Coordinates of C-alpha atoms in Angstrom, one line a residue:
X112 CA 0.0 0.0 0.0
X113 CA 2.8 2.5 0.8
X114 CA 4.9 1.7 -2.3
X115 CA 4.0 2.9 -5.8
X116 CA 6.1 2.2 -8.9
X117 CA 6.5 4.8 -11.7
X118 CA 7.6 4.1 -15.3
X119 CA 10.0 6.4 -17.1
X120 CA 12.9 6.4 -19.6
X121 CA 16.0 4.4 -18.7
X122 CA 18.4 6.6 -16.6
X123 CA 21.1 6.2 -14.0
X124 CA 21.2 8.2 -10.8
X125 CA 23.7 7.7 -7.9
X126 CA 23.4 10.6 -5.5
X127 CA 20.6 12.9 -4.3
X128 CA 21.1 16.6 -3.8
X129 CA 17.7 17.1 -2.1
X130 CA 14.2 15.9 -1.9
X131 CA 10.9 17.0 -0.3
X132 CA 7.1 16.7 -0.6
X133 CA 4.5 19.5 -0.9
X134 CA 1.1 18.0 -0.2
X135 CA 0.6 15.2 -2.7
X136 CA 3.6 16.3 -4.8
X137 CA 7.0 14.7 -4.4
X138 CA 10.3 16.2 -5.7
X139 CA 13.7 14.6 -5.9
X140 CA 16.8 16.4 -7.2
X141 CA 19.5 14.0 -8.3
X142 CA 22.6 13.7 -10.5
X143 CA 21.3 11.8 -13.5
X144 CA 22.8 10.4 -16.7
X145 CA 21.5 8.7 -19.8
X146 CA 23.1 5.5 -18.7
X147 CA 26.0 4.1 -16.7
X148 CA 28.0 7.1 -15.4
X149 CA 31.0 4.9 -14.4
X150 CA 33.6 4.3 -17.1
X151 CA 35.3 1.6 -14.9
X152 CA 32.2 -0.5 -14.8
X153 CA 31.7 -2.8 -17.8
X154 CA 28.5 -2.5 -19.8
X155 CA 26.2 -5.4 -19.6
X156 CA 25.9 -5.7 -23.4
X157 CA 29.7 -5.4 -23.8
X158 CA 29.6 -2.0 -25.5
X159 CA 32.1 0.7 -24.7
X160 CA 31.3 3.4 -22.2
X161 CA 30.3 6.7 -23.8
X162 CA 31.2 10.0 -22.0
X163 CA 28.3 12.0 -23.5
X164 CA 25.5 9.6 -22.4
X165 CA 27.3 8.8 -19.1
X166 CA 27.6 12.5 -18.0
X167 CA 25.4 13.4 -15.1
X168 CA 23.4 16.6 -14.7
X169 CA 21.2 17.8 -11.8
X170 CA 17.7 16.6 -12.7
X171 CA 14.5 17.2 -10.8
X172 CA 12.0 14.3 -10.7
X173 CA 8.5 15.1 -9.7
X174 CA 5.2 13.3 -9.3
X175 CA 1.7 14.3 -8.3
X176 CA 0.4 11.5 -6.1
X177 CA -3.1 12.9 -6.0
X178 CA -3.8 11.7 -9.6
X179 CA -5.7 8.4 -9.6
X180 CA -3.5 7.0 -12.4
X181 CA 0.1 8.1 -12.1
X182 CA 1.9 6.3 -14.9
X183 CA 5.1 8.3 -15.0
X184 CA 6.9 11.2 -13.5
X185 CA 8.2 14.5 -14.8
X186 CA 11.9 15.0 -15.4
X187 CA 13.6 18.4 -15.7
X188 CA 17.3 19.1 -16.1
X189 CA 17.9 22.1 -13.9
X190 CA 21.4 23.2 -15.0
X191 CA 22.2 21.7 -18.5
X192 CA 25.7 23.2 -18.7
X193 CA 26.9 21.8 -15.4
X194 CA 28.1 18.2 -15.5
X195 CA 29.1 16.5 -12.3
X196 CA 28.6 14.0 -9.5
X197 CA 28.4 14.0 -5.7
X198 CA 25.9 16.9 -5.2
X199 CA 25.3 18.4 -1.8
X200 CA 23.0 20.7 0.0
X201 CA 22.9 22.3 3.5
X202 CA 22.1 19.1 5.4
X203 CA 19.8 21.0 7.8
X204 CA 17.4 21.0 4.9
X205 CA 17.3 17.3 4.0
X206 CA 13.7 16.2 3.2
X207 CA 12.6 19.9 3.2
X208 CA 12.2 22.5 0.4
X209 CA 15.7 24.0 -0.1
X210 CA 17.2 26.8 -2.1
X211 CA 20.9 26.1 -2.5
X212 CA 22.8 23.1 -3.9
X213 CA 26.5 22.4 -4.6
X214 CA 28.2 20.3 -7.2
X215 CA 31.8 19.5 -8.2
X216 CA 32.0 20.0 -12.0
X217 CA 34.3 20.8 -14.9
X218 CA 34.3 24.5 -15.9
X219 CA 31.0 25.0 -17.7
X220 CA 32.5 27.8 -19.8
X221 CA 36.1 27.0 -20.5
X222 CA 38.3 29.7 -22.1
X223 CA 40.0 27.2 -24.3
X224 CA 37.7 24.3 -25.2
X225 CA 40.6 22.3 -26.7
X226 CA 42.1 21.9 -23.2
X227 CA 40.8 19.8 -20.4
X228 CA 38.4 22.1 -18.4
X229 CA 39.4 23.3 -15.0
X230 CA 37.8 21.8 -11.9
X231 CA 35.0 23.8 -10.3
X232 CA 32.5 23.8 -7.4
X233 CA 29.2 25.2 -8.5
X234 CA 26.6 26.8 -6.2
X235 CA 23.0 26.6 -7.5
X236 CA 20.3 28.9 -6.5
X237 CA 17.1 26.9 -7.3
X238 CA 14.9 30.0 -6.8
X239 CA 16.6 32.1 -9.5
X240 CA 18.0 29.1 -11.4
X241 CA 21.4 30.8 -11.5
X242 CA 24.8 29.2 -10.9
X243 CA 28.0 30.7 -9.5
X244 CA 31.3 28.8 -9.8
X245 CA 34.6 28.6 -8.0
X246 CA 37.2 27.7 -10.6
X247 CA 40.3 25.9 -9.0
X248 CA 42.5 26.7 -12.0
X249 CA 44.4 24.5 -14.5
X250 CA 46.1 21.4 -13.2
X251 CA 43.9 21.1 -10.1
X252 CA 41.5 18.4 -9.1
X253 CA 38.7 19.0 -6.6
X254 CA 37.3 16.4 -4.3
X255 CA 33.7 16.2 -3.1
X256 CA 32.6 19.5 -1.6
X257 CA 30.9 19.7 1.8
X258 CA 28.8 22.5 3.4
X259 CA 29.1 23.7 7.0
X260 CA 26.7 26.4 8.3
X261 CA 28.3 29.5 10.0
X262 CA 26.2 28.6 13.1
X263 CA 23.3 26.3 13.9
X264 CA 20.9 29.2 13.4
X265 CA 22.5 30.6 10.3
X266 CA 20.1 31.0 7.3
X267 CA 20.2 28.3 4.6
X268 CA 23.4 28.7 2.5
X269 CA 25.2 31.0 4.9
X270 CA 28.4 29.1 5.8
X271 CA 31.4 27.5 4.2
X272 CA 32.2 25.1 1.3
X273 CA 35.1 22.9 2.0
X274 CA 37.1 20.2 0.3
X275 CA 40.5 19.0 -0.9
X276 CA 42.3 20.4 -4.0
X277 CA 45.0 18.3 -5.5
X278 CA 47.7 20.3 -7.4
X279 CA 48.9 18.0 -10.1
X280 CA 51.6 20.4 -11.3
X281 CA 53.0 20.7 -7.8
X282 CA 53.8 17.0 -7.2
X283 CA 50.3 16.2 -6.1
X284 CA 50.2 18.6 -3.2
X285 CA 46.8 18.6 -1.5
X286 CA 45.3 21.7 0.0
X287 CA 42.2 22.1 2.1
X288 CA 40.1 24.8 0.4
X289 CA 37.5 26.8 2.4
X290 CA 35.1 29.2 0.6
X291 CA 32.4 31.5 1.6
X292 CA 29.4 29.5 0.5
X293 CA 27.5 32.7 -0.4
X294 CA 30.3 33.9 -2.7
X295 CA 32.3 30.9 -4.0
X296 CA 33.4 32.8 -7.1
X297 CA 35.5 35.1 -4.8
X298 CA 37.9 32.2 -4.1
X299 CA 39.4 30.7 -0.9
X300 CA 39.1 32.5 2.4
X301 CA 41.4 29.9 4.0

């Protein structure tokens, strides 16, 4: 009685950014790709992994449970230019409507498309549908980002983004990067 199945196109999702319900409507924001997002996992049919279909984007799934016959759900790619995995939000808003999400991603607007894009952390404002980006620069890899509020009573999104940056051109040196979560584009504050 408590479980309902919904049909939709074949997709792959691995991590949730946020989810909540509003009356009879359920919303789930996930990283989602057209199929297997992991190049190291063999394909069941033996085909080669494809980076275009395997690239994940933040996608909102929604369904209205008040309808007598719900056969499928709605799917909306929220930020089509931002590819990435391991999304986060302010954990104080898990299972609640939320405004801000964070995602490690390649530079969505590289200056030289012939080169490998720089690693970035994106901050998404779901109310305005705008993204701001911290660009770590060439030769740097960024690990998963985490959010820490400035205080337990701080407003949503007021806090710090933190993670490890590995500097490949500096013998693999690793730095802890701390950003103001409200202005990641300004760069590290520590």
